Tab-separated table of C-alpha atoms in Angstrom:
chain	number	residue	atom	x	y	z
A	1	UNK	CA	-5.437	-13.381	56.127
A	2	UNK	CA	-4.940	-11.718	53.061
A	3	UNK	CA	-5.016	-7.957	52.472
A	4	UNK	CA	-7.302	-6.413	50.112
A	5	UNK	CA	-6.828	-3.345	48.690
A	6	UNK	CA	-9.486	-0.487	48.834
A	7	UNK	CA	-11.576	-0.244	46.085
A	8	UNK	CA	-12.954	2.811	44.136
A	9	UNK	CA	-15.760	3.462	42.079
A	10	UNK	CA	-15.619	7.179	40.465
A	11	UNK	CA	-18.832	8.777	38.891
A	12	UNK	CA	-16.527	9.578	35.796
A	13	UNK	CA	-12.710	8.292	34.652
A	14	UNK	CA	-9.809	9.769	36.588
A	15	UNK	CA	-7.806	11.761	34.565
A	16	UNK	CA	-3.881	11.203	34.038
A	17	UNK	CA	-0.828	12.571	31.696
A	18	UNK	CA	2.297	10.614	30.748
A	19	UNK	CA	4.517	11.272	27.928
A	20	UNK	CA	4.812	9.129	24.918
A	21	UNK	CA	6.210	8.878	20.787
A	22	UNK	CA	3.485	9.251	18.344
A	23	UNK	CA	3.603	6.434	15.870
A	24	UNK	CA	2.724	5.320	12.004
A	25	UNK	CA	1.823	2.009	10.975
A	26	UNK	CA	4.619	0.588	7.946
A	27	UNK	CA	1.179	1.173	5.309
A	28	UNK	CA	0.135	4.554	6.600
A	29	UNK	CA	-3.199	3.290	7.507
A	30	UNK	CA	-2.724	3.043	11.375
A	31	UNK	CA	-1.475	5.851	14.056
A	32	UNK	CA	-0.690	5.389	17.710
A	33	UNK	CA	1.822	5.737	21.039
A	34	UNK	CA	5.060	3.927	22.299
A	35	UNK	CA	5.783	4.501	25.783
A	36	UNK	CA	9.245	5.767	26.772
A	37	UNK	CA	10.017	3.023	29.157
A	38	UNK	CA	8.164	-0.502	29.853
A	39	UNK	CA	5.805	-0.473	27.607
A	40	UNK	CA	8.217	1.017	24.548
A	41	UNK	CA	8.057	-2.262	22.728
A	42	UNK	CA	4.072	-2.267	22.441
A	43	UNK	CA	2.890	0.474	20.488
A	44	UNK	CA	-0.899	1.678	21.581
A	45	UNK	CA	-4.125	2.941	19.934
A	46	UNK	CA	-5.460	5.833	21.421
A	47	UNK	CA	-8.305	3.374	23.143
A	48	UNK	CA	-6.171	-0.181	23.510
A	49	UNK	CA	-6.290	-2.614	26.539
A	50	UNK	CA	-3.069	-3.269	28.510
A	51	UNK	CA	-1.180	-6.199	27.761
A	52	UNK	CA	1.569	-7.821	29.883
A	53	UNK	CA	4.935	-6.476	28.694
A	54	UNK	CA	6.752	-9.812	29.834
A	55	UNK	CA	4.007	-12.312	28.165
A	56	UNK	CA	2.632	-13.532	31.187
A	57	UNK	CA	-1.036	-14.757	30.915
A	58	UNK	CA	-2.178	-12.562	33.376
A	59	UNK	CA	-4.424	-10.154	33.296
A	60	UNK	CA	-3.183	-5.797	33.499
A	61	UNK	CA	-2.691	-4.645	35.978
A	62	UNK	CA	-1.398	-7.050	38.369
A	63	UNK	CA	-0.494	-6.253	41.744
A	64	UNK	CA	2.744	-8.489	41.113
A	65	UNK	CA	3.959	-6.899	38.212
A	66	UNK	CA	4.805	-3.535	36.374
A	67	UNK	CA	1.943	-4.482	33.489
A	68	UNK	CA	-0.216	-1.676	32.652
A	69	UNK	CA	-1.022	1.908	31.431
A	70	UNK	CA	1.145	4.201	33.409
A	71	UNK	CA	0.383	7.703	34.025
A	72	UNK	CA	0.602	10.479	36.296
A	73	UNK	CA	-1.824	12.605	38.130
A	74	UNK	CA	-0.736	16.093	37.858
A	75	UNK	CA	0.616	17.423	34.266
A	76	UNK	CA	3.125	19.319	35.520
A	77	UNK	CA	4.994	15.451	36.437
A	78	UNK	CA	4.828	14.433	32.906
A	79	UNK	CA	6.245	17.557	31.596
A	80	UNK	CA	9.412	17.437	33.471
A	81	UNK	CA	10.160	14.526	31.910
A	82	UNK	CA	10.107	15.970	28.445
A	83	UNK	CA	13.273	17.346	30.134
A	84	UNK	CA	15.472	15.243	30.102
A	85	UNK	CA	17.370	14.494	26.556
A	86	UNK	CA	16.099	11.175	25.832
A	87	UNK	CA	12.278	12.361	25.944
A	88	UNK	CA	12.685	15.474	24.635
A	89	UNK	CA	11.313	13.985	21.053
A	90	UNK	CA	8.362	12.645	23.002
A	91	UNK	CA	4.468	14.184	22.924
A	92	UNK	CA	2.293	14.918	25.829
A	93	UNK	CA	-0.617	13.106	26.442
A	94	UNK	CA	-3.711	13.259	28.489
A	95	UNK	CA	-5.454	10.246	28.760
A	96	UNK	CA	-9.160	8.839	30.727
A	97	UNK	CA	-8.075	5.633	33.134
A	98	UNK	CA	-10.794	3.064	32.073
A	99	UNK	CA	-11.314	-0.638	33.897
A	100	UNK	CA	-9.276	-1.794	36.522
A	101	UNK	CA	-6.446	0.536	37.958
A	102	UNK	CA	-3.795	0.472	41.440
A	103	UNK	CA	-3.814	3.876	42.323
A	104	UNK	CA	0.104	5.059	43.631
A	105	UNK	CA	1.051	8.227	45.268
A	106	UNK	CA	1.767	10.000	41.857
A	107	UNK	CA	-0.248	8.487	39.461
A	108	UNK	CA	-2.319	4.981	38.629
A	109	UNK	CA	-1.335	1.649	36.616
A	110	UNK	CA	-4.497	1.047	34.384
A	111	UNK	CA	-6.314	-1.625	32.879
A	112	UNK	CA	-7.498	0.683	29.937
A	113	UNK	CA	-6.449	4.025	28.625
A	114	UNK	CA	-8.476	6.399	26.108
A	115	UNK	CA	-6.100	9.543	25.015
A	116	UNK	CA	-7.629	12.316	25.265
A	117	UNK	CA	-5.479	15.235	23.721
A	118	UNK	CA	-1.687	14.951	22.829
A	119	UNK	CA	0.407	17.804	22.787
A	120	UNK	CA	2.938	18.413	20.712
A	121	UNK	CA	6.327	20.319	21.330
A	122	UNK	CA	8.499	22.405	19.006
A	123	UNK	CA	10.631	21.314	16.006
A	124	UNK	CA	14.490	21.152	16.389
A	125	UNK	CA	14.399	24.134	15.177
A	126	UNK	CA	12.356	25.976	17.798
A	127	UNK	CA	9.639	26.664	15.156
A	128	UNK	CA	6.111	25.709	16.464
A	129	UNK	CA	5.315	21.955	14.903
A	130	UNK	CA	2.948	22.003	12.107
A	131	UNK	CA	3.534	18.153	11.111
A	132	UNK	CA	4.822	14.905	12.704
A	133	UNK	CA	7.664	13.882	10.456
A	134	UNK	CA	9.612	10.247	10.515
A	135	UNK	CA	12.029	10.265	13.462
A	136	UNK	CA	14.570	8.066	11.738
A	137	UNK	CA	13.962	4.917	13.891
A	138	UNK	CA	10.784	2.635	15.361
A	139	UNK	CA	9.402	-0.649	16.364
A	140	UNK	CA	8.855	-3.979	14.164
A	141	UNK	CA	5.691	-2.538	11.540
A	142	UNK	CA	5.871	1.175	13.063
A	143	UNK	CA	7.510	4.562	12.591
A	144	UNK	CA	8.172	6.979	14.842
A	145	UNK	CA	7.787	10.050	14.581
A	146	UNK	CA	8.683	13.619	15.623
A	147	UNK	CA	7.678	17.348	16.170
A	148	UNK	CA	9.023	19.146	12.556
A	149	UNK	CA	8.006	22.602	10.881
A	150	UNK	CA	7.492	23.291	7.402
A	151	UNK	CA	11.001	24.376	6.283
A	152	UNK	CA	12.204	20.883	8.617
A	153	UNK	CA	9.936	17.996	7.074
A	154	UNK	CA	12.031	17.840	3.812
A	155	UNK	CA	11.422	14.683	2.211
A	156	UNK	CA	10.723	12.796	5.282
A	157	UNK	CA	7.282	10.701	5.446
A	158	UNK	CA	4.889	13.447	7.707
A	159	UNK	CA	0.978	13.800	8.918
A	160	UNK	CA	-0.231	17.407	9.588
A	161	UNK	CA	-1.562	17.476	13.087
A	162	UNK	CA	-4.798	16.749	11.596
A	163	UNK	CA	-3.750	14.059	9.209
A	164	UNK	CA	-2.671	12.134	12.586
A	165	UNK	CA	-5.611	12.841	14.693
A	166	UNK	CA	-8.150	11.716	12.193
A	167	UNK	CA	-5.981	8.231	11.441
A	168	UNK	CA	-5.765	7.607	15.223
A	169	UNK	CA	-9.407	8.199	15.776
A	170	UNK	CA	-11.417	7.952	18.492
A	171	UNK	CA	-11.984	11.759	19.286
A	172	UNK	CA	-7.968	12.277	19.481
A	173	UNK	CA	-7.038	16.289	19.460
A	174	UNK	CA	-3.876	16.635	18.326
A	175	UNK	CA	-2.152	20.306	19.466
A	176	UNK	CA	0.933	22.413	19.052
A	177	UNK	CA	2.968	23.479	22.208
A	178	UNK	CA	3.132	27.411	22.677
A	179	UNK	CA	6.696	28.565	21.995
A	180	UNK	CA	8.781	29.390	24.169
A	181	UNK	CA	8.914	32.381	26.424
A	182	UNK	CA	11.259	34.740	25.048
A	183	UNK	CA	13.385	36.825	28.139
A	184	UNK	CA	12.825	40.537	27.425
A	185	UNK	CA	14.945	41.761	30.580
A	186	UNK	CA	17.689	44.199	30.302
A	187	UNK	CA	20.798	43.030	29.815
A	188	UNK	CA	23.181	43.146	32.928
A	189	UNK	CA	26.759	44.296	32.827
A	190	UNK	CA	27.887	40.758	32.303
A	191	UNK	CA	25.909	40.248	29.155
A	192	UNK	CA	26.657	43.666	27.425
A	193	UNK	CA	30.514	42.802	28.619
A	194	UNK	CA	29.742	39.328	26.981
A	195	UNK	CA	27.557	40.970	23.505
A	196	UNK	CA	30.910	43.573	23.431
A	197	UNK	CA	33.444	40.579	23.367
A	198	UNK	CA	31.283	38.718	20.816
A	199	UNK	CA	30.806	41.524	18.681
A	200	UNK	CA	34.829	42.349	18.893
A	201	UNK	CA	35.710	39.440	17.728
A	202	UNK	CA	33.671	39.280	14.567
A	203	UNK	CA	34.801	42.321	13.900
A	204	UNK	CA	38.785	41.250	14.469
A	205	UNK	CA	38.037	38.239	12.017
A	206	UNK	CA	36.953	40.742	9.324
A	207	UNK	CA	39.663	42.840	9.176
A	208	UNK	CA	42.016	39.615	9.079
A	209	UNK	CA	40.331	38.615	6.288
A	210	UNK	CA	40.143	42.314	4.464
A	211	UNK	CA	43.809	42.949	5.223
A	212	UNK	CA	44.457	39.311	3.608
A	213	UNK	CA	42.591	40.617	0.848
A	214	UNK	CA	44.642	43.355	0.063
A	215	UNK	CA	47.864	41.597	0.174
A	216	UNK	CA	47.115	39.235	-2.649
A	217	UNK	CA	46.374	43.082	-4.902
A	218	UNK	CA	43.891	43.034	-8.093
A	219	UNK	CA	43.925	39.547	-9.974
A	220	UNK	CA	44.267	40.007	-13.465
């Protein structure tokens, strides 16, 4: 006997997040995703069918194989990722699961995937992004590319948020993180102890420096 799974049929698409690196086509004319893990080597439009990531014939996803669009169900999931160093470049995304999926405990493996909104985290710099600039590395025909400021881009190839959302099409919003929240606490004995020891020894490095100063005497 063989066991079938249960099937679903939703009124509406079940909503998922998963974390990904936005992307630019070589001639500027195309914008996308790469996933962080399987599916890094096949870059995505924000509506795109799932292919096999080993080349097999079959159709995505099979129950067999890891083929598919992954994603989570509750945000919170995805952001932790964004954690960990290697993803910390990576955008936010929150996509509708379309055709076929295998629901799991934490999330589904998808046929189809529309994104929905991606959200973008803070330059290297901790400004808020205002661009996606060229991360300095990509797949065969694509850039990727990361979170940058203003005063960051440089003269690095960069979209505005906009610039990106209107080449990937298909409804994309494309968002800025809120900064960080800033600790406004007072500071315990341990950090004033800390701030005092700081603060000494800036000021012990300018004296050295004065008294060196006044060695050498007026250069004529």
């Amino acid at each position: 006997m063989r066991l079938r799974l249960p099937e679903e049929r939703p009124t509406e698409p079940p909503t998922g997040y998963k974390i990904a690196h936005p992307v630019l086509s070589q001639d500027g004319t195309r914008a996308g995703f790469t996933g962080v893990s399987l599916g890094g080597a096949l870059p995505y439009g924000v509506l795109d069918e799932a292919r096999c990531v080993y080349g097999r014939r079959h159709r995505a996803p099979h129950r067999r194989c890891d083929c598919g669009f992954h994603c989570v169900h509750a945000s919170a999931d995805a952001e932790a990722m964004l954690c960990t160093a290697e993803h910390r470049a990576a955008v936010l995304l929150e996509v509708s699961v379309l055709g076929a999926y295998i629901r799991f405990e934490k999330g589904f493996r998808s046929a189809r995937q529309r994104v929905r909104t991606a959200t973008v985290g803070p330059c290297v710099c901790g400004s808020a992004a205002g661009a996606l600039a060229d991360a300095g590395w990509g797949r065969p025909g694509w850039r990727a590319l990361t979170a940058a400021c203003a005063g960051c881009v440089r003269g690095r190839t960069a979209l505005s948020l906009a610039s990106f959302a209107r080449l990937a099409g298909e409804g994309l919003r494309v968002r800025a993180a809120e900064g960080p929240v800033v600790a406004t606490a007072d500071l315990g004995v341990s950090e004033l102890v800390a701030e005092a020891a700081l603060l000494q020894a800036r000021l012990d490095w300018f004296q050295g420096r004065l008294a060196r100063l006044e060695d050498r005497g007026p250069q004529g």
